[in-house]
mmCIF file of C-alpha atoms in Angstrom:
data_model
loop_
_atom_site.group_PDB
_atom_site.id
_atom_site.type_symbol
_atom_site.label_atom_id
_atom_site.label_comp_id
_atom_site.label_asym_id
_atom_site.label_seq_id
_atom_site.Cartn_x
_atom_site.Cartn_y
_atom_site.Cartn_z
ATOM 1 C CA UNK Y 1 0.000 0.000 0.000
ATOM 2 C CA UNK Y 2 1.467 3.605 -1.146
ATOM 3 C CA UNK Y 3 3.106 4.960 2.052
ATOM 4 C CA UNK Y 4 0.976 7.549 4.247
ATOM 5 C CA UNK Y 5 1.418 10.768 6.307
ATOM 6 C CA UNK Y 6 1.247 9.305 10.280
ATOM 7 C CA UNK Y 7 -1.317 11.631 11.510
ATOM 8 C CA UNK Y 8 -3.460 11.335 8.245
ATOM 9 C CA UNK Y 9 -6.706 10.237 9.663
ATOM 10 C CA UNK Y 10 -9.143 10.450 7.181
ATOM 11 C CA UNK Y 11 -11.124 7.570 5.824
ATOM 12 C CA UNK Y 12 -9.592 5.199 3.963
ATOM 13 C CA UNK Y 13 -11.873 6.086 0.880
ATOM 14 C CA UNK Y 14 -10.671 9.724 1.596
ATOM 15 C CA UNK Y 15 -6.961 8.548 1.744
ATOM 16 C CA UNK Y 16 -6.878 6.983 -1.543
ATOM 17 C CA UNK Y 17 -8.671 9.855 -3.081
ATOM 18 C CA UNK Y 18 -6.137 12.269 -1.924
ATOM 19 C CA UNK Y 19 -3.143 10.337 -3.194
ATOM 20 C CA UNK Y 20 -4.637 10.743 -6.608
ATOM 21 C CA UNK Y 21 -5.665 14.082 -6.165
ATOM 22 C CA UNK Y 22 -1.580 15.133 -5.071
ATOM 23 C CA UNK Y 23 -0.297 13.155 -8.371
ATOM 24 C CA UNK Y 24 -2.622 15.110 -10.786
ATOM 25 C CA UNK Y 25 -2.170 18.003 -9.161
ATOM 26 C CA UNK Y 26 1.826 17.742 -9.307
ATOM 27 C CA UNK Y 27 1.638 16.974 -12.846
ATOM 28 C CA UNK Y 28 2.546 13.529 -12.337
ATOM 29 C CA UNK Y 29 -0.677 11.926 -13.867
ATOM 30 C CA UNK Y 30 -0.895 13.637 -16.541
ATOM 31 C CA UNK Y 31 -4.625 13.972 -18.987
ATOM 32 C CA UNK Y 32 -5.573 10.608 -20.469
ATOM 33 C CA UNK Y 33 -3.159 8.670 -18.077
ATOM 34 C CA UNK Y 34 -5.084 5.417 -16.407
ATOM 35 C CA UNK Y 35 -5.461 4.971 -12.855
ATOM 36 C CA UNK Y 36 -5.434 1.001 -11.524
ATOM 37 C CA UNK Y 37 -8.339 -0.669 -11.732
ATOM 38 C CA UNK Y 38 -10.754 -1.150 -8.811
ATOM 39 C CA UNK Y 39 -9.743 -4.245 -7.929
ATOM 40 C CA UNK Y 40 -6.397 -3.382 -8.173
ATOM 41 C CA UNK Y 41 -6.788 -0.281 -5.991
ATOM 42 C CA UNK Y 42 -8.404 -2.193 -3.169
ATOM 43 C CA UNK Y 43 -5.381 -4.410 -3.283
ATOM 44 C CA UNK Y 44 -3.039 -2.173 -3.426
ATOM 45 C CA UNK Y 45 -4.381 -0.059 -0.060
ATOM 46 C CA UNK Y 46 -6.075 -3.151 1.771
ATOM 47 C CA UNK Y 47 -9.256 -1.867 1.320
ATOM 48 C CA UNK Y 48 -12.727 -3.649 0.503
ATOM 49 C CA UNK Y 49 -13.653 -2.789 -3.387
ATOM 50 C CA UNK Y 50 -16.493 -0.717 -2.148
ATOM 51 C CA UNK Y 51 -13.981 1.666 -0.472
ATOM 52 C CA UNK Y 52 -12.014 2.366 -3.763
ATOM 53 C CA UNK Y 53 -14.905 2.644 -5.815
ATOM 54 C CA UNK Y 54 -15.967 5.415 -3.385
ATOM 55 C CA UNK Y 55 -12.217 6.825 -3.664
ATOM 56 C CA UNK Y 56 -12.704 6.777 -7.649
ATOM 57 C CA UNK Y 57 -16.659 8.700 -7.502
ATOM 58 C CA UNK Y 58 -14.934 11.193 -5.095
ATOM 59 C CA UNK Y 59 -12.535 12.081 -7.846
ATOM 60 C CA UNK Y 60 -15.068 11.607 -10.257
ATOM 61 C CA UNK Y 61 -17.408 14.455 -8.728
ATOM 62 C CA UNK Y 62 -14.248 16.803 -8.828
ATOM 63 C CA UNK Y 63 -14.154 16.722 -12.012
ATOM 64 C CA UNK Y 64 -10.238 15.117 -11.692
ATOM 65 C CA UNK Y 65 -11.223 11.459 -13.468
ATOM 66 C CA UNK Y 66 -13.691 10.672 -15.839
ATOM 67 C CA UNK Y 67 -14.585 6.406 -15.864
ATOM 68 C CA UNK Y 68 -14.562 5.256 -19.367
ATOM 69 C CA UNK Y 69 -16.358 1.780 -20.045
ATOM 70 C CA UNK Y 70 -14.459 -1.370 -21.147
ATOM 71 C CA UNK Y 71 -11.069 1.032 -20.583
ATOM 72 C CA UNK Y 72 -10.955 2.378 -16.785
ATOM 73 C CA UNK Y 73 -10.436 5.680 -14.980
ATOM 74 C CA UNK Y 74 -9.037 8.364 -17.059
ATOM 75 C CA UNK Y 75 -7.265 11.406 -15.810
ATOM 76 C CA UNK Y 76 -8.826 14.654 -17.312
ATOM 77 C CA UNK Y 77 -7.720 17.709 -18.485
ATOM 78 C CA UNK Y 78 -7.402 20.431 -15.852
ATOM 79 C CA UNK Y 79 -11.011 22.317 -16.027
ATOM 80 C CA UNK Y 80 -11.063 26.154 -16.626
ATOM 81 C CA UNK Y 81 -10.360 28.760 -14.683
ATOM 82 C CA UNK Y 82 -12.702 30.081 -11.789
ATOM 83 C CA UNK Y 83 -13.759 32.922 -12.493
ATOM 84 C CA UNK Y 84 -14.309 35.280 -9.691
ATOM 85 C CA UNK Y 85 -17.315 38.305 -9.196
ATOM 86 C CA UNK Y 86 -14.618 40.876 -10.436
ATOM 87 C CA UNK Y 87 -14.218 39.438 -13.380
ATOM 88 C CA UNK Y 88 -17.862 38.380 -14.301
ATOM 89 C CA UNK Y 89 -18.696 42.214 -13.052
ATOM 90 C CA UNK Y 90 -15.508 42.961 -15.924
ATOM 91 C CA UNK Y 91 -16.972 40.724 -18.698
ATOM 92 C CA UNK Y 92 -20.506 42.045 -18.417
ATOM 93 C CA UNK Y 93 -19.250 45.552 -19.246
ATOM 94 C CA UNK Y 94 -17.811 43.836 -22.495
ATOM 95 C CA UNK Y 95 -19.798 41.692 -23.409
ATOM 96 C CA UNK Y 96 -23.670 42.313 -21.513
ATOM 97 C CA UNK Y 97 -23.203 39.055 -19.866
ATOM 98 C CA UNK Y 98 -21.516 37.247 -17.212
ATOM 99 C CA UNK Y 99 -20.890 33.814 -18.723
ATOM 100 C CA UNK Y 100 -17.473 32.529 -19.454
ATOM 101 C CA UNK Y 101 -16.451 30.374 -22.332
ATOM 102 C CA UNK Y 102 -18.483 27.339 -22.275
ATOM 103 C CA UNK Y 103 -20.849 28.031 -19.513
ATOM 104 C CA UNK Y 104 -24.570 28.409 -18.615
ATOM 105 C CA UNK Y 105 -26.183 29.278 -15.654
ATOM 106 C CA UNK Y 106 -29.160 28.289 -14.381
ATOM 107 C CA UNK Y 107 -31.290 28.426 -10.428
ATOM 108 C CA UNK Y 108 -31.511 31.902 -10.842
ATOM 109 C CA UNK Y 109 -33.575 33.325 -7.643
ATOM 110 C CA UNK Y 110 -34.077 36.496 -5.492
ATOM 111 C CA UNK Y 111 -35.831 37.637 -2.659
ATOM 112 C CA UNK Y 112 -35.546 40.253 0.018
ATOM 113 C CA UNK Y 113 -34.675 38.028 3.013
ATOM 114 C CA UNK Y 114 -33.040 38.885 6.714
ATOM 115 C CA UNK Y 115 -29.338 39.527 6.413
ATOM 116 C CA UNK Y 116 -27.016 36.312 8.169
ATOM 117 C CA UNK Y 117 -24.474 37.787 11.006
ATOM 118 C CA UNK Y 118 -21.731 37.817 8.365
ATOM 119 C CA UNK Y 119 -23.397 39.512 5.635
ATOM 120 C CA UNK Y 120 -25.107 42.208 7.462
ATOM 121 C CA UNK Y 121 -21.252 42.960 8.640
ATOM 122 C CA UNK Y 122 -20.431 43.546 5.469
ATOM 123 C CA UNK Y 123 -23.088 45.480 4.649
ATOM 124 C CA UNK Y 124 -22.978 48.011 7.069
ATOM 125 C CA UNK Y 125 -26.415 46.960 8.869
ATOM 126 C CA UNK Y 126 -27.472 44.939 11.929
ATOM 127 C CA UNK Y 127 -28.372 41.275 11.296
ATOM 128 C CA UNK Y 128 -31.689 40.384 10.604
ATOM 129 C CA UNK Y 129 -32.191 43.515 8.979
ATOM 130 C CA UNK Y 130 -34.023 43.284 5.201
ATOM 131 C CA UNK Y 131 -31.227 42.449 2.295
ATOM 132 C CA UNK Y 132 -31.413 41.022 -1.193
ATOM 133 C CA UNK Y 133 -29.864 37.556 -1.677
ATOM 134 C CA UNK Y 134 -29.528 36.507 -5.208
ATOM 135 C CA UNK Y 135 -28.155 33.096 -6.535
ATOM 136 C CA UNK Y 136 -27.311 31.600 -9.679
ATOM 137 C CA UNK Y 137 -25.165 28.327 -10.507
ATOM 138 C CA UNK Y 138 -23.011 28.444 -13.306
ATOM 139 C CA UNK Y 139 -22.140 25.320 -15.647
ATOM 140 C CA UNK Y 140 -19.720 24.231 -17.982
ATOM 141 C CA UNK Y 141 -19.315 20.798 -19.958
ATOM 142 C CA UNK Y 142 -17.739 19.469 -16.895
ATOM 143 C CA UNK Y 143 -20.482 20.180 -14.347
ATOM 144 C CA UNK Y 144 -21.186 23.142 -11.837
ATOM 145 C CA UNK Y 145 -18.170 25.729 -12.145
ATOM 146 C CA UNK Y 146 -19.668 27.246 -9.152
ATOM 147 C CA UNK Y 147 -22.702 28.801 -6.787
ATOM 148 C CA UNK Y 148 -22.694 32.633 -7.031
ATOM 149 C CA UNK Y 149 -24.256 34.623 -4.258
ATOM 150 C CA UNK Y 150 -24.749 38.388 -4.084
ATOM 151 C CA UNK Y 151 -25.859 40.197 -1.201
ATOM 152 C CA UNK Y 152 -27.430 43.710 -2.192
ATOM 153 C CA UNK Y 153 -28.588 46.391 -0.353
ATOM 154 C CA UNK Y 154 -33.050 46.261 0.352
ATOM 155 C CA UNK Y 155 -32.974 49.905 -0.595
ATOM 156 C CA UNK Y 156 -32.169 49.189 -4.347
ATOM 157 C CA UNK Y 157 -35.130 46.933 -4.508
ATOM 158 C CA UNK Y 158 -37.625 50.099 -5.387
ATOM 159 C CA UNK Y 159 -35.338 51.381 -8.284
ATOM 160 C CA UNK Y 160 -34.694 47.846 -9.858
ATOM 161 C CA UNK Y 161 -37.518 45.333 -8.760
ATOM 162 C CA UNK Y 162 -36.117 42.980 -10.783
ATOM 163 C CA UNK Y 163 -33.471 42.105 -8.385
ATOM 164 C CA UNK Y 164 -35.800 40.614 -5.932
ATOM 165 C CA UNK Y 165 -37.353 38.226 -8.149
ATOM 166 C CA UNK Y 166 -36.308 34.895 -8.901
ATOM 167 C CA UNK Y 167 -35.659 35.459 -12.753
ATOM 168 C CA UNK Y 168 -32.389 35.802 -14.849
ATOM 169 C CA UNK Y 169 -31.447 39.615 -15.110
ATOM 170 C CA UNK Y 170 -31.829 41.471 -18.506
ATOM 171 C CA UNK Y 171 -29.277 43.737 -19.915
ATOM 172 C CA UNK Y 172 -26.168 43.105 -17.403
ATOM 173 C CA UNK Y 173 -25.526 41.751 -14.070
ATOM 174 C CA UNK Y 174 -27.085 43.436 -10.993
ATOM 175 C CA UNK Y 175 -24.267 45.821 -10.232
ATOM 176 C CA UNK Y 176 -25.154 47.103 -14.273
ATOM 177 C CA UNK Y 177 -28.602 47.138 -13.707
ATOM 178 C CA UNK Y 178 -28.165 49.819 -10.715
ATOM 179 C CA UNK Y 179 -25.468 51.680 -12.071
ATOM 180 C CA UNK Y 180 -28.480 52.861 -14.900
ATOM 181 C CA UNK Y 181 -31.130 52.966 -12.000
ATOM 182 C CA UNK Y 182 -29.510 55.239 -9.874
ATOM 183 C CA UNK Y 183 -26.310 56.623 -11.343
ATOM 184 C CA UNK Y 184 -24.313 54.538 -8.515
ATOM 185 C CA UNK Y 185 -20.917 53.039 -10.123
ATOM 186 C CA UNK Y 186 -18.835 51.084 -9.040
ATOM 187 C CA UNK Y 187 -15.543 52.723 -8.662
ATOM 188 C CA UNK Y 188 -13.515 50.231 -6.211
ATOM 189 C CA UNK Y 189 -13.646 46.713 -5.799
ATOM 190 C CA UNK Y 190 -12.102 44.439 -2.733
ATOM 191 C CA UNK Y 191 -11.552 40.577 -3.146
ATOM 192 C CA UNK Y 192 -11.064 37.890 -1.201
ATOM 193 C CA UNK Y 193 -9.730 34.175 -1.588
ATOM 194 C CA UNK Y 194 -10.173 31.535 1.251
ATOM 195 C CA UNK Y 195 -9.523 27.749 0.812
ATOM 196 C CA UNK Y 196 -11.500 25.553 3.214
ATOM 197 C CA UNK Y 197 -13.220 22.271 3.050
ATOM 198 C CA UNK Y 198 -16.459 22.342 2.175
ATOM 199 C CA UNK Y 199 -19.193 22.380 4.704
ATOM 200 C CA UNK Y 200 -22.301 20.801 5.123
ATOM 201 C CA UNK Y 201 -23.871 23.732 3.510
ATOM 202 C CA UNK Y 202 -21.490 24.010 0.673
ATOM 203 C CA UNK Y 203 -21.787 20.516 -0.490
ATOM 204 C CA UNK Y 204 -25.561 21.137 -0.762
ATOM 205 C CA UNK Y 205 -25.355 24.349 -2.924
ATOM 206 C CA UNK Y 206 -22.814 22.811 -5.164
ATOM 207 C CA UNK Y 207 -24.745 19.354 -5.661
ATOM 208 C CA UNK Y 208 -22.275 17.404 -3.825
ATOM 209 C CA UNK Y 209 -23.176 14.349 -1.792
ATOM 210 C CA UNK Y 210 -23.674 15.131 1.986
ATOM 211 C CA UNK Y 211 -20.527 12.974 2.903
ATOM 212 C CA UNK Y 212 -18.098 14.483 0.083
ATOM 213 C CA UNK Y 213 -14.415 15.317 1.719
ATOM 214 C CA UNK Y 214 -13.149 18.186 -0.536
ATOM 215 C CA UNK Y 215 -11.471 21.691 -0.680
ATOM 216 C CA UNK Y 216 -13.131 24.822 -2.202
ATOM 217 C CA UNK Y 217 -12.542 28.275 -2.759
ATOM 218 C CA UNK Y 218 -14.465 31.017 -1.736
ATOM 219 C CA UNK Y 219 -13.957 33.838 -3.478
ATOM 220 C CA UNK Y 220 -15.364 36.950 -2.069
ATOM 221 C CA UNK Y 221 -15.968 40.644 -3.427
ATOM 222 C CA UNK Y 222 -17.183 44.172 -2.171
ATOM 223 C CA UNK Y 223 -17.976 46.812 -4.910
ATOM 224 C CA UNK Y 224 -17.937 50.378 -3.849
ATOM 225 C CA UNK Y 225 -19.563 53.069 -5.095
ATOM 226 C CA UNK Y 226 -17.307 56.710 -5.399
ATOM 227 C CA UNK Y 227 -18.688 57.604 -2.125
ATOM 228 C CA UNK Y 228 -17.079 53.965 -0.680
ATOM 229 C CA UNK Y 229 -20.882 52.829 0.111
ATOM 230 C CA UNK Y 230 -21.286 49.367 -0.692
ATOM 231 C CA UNK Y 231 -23.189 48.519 -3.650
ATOM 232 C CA UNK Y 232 -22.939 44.809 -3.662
ATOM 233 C CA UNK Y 233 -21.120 42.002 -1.420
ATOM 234 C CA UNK Y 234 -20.293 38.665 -3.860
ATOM 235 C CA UNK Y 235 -19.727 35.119 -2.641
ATOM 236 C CA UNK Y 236 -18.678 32.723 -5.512
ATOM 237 C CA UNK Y 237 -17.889 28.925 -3.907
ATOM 238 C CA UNK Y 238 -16.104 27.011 -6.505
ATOM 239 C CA UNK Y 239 -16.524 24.064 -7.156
ATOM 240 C CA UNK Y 240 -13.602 20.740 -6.084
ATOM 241 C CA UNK Y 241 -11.291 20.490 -8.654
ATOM 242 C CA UNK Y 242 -11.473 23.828 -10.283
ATOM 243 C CA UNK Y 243 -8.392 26.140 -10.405
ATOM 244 C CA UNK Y 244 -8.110 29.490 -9.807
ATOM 245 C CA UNK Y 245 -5.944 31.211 -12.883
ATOM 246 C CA UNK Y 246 -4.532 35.009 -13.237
ATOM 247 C CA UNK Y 247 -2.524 37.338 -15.511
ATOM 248 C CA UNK Y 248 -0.680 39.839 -14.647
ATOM 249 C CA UNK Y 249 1.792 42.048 -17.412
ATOM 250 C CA UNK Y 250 5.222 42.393 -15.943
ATOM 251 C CA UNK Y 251 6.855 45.622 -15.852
ATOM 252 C CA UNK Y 252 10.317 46.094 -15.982
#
């Protein structure tokens, strides 16, 4: 059985997984490579078949492995980037919509709800007090990229109704949509990234099963207006497997 940290104490299922996860991450398994078979995984890590079948779905929901009949488990290649709310707020300006290359989203709803202790921190206002909470999912060929949440202020409710109703927006994201309304841009922006495994909560929103083991990013954004009131708060939780990718010109 492939050697193992000493204090690792996760499942064995979870153990396996992880393994694999470290040698596609390094580069070591490389797209289209072949992991052993079932049988030959449980007899590699002493485990029942059952366990390294879960081991294999685990890597399967990450998007990592893809099973192909009558040939195995197949490495994939490395999904897109995740995208964060800066940069969908960046490509609606361009382009009137927030979808990257390949993707869909879908679950679009909206509501004026009480504001969690975290948000209404955020925000500027005591919890429980009225907010808009809208959430979308975005897709790609792979699966869910992630589960977008945005956290808006009640007041801009009366100038763009739409954003309390559980519909798709028309003509730009929300931040677009109340730049017109009220003349409000936004003129700064402040993100956030935070690995963490995925909680209970989480797993649910990103249509994972309940007893899924797996890191996530949360990437977080506030967009101010000139004034530095907050227009919107963003909370994008991507989905296992998914990397995070940026550009940056180097001057010299």
């Amino acid at each position: 059985m492939p050697g193992q940290p000493r204090a690792d104490n996760r499942p064995p299922y979870a153990r396996i997984a992880g393994h694999y996860r470290d040698l596609i991450s390094s580069g070591e398994l490389s797209p289209g490579d072949l992991l052993p078979s079932i049988r030959a995984l449980a007899e590699q890590w002493d485990v029942s078949t059952a366990t390294a079948d879960r081991a294999m779905k685990l890597l399967r929901e990450e998007k990592l492995v893809q099973g192909i009949p009558g040939v195995g488990t197949e490495v994939m290649a490395r999904p897109i980037s995740l995208s964060s709310g800066a940069e969908r707020h960046d490509r609606s300006g361009k382009t009137q919509s927030s979808w990257g290359v390949g993707e869909k989203s879908s679950g679009h709803t909206g509501g004026i709800v009480e504001a969690p202790e975290d948000v209404a921190h955020m925000l500027g206002i005591s919890p429980g007090d009225d907010v808009i909470r809208r959430s979308r999912v975005y897709r790609d060929g792979h699966g869910i990229v992630s589960h977008s949440t945005s956290w808006i202020p009640a007041e801009f409710a009366q100038a763009v109704p739409g954003l309390a109703r559980s519909e798709r927006l028309k003509g730009g994201v929300s931040l677009d949509l109340i730049a017109r309304a009220t003349g409000r841009h936004v003129v700064k922006r402040e993100d956030e990234e935070t690995a963490r495994i995925a909680t209970s909560q989480d797993l649910k929103l990103l249509e994972l099963e309940a007893d899924t083991v797996a890191a996530i990013l949360v990437l977080t954004a506030r967009f101010l207006d000139a004034d530095g009131e907050l227009l919107e708060y963003g909370v994008d939780l991507g989905a296992p497997g998914r990397t995070r990718r940026t550009t940056s010109e180097v001057l010299r």
